[in-house]
Coordinates of C-alpha atoms in Angstrom, one line a residue:
V1 CA 0.0 0.0 0.0
Q2 CA 2.9 2.4 0.8
E3 CA 4.3 2.3 -2.7
D4 CA 0.9 2.7 -4.3
F5 CA 0.2 5.6 -2.0
E6 CA 3.5 7.3 -2.9
E7 CA 2.8 6.8 -6.6
H8 CA -0.6 8.4 -6.3
A9 CA 0.8 11.3 -4.3
D10 CA 3.0 11.9 -7.3
N11 CA 0.2 11.4 -9.8
V12 CA -2.0 14.0 -8.2
K13 CA 0.6 16.6 -9.1
K14 CA 0.1 15.6 -12.8
L15 CA -3.5 16.7 -12.9
T16 CA -3.8 19.4 -15.5
T17 CA -6.8 21.0 -13.8
S18 CA -6.8 21.9 -10.2
P19 CA -9.2 19.9 -8.0
S20 CA -11.9 21.7 -6.2
N21 CA -11.2 23.2 -2.8
E22 CA -13.4 20.4 -1.3
D23 CA -11.3 17.7 -3.1
L24 CA -8.1 19.4 -2.1
L25 CA -9.1 19.4 1.6
I26 CA -10.1 15.7 1.4
L27 CA -6.7 14.9 -0.1
Y28 CA -4.9 17.0 2.5
G29 CA -6.7 15.4 5.4
L30 CA -6.1 11.9 4.2
Y31 CA -2.5 12.6 3.3
K32 CA -1.8 14.0 6.8
Q33 CA -3.6 11.1 8.5
A34 CA -1.5 8.7 6.4
T35 CA 1.8 10.4 7.0
V36 CA 1.7 12.1 10.3
W37 CA -1.3 10.6 12.2
P38 CA -2.9 11.7 14.5
V39 CA -3.7 15.4 14.6
T40 CA -0.9 16.8 16.7
T41 CA -1.7 20.5 16.8
S42 CA -4.5 22.6 18.2
R43 CA -7.1 24.1 15.9
P44 CA -6.0 27.4 14.3
G45 CA -7.9 30.5 15.2
M46 CA -10.8 31.9 13.2
F47 CA -8.6 34.4 11.4
S48 CA -6.5 31.7 9.8
M49 CA -9.3 30.4 7.6
K50 CA -7.2 28.4 5.2
E51 CA -5.2 26.7 8.0
R52 CA -8.4 26.1 10.0
A53 CA -10.0 24.4 7.0
K54 CA -7.0 22.2 6.4
W55 CA -6.9 21.3 10.1
D56 CA -10.7 20.5 10.1
A57 CA -10.2 18.2 7.0
W58 CA -7.4 16.3 8.9
K59 CA -9.5 16.1 12.1
A60 CA -12.4 14.7 10.1
V61 CA -10.5 11.5 9.2
E62 CA -8.8 11.2 12.6
G63 CA -10.2 7.8 13.4
K64 CA -8.7 6.2 10.2
S65 CA -5.6 3.9 10.5
T66 CA -2.6 4.8 8.3
D67 CA -3.6 2.0 5.8
E68 CA -7.2 3.2 5.7
A69 CA -6.1 6.8 5.0
M70 CA -3.7 5.6 2.3
S71 CA -6.3 3.5 0.6
D72 CA -8.9 6.3 0.7
Y73 CA -6.3 8.7 -0.7
I74 CA -5.5 6.4 -3.5
T75 CA -9.2 6.0 -4.3
K76 CA -9.7 9.8 -4.3
V77 CA -6.7 10.4 -6.7
K78 CA -8.0 7.6 -9.0
Q79 CA -11.4 9.3 -9.1
L80 CA -9.9 12.7 -9.9
L81 CA -7.7 11.2 -12.7
E82 CA -10.6 9.4 -14.2
A83 CA -12.8 12.5 -14.1
E84 CA -10.1 14.5 -15.8
A85 CA -9.6 11.8 -18.5
A86 CA -13.4 11.7 -19.1
A87 CA -13.6 15.4 -19.4
A88 CA -10.7 15.5 -21.8
S89 CA -12.3 12.9 -24.1
T90 CA -15.5 14.8 -24.6

């Protein structure tokens, strides 16, 4: 799973269109859960909107094991790549 995870972490950088903010937050939370696990910082203040959203995305997947987070990350990247390929073929 680790090698597949690292490959998909590289593949997400090859997307030609930027994922939505929602998708980016999902990817961020799963990536952090897979690589850092668990949330190790306190929630940023309300004036740090971007950092707070990222922290919330990570906190939302806090209960996942490293392997679960990696698998979910891989699935999400595959979905994004397939959606981009489908859009390019139309």
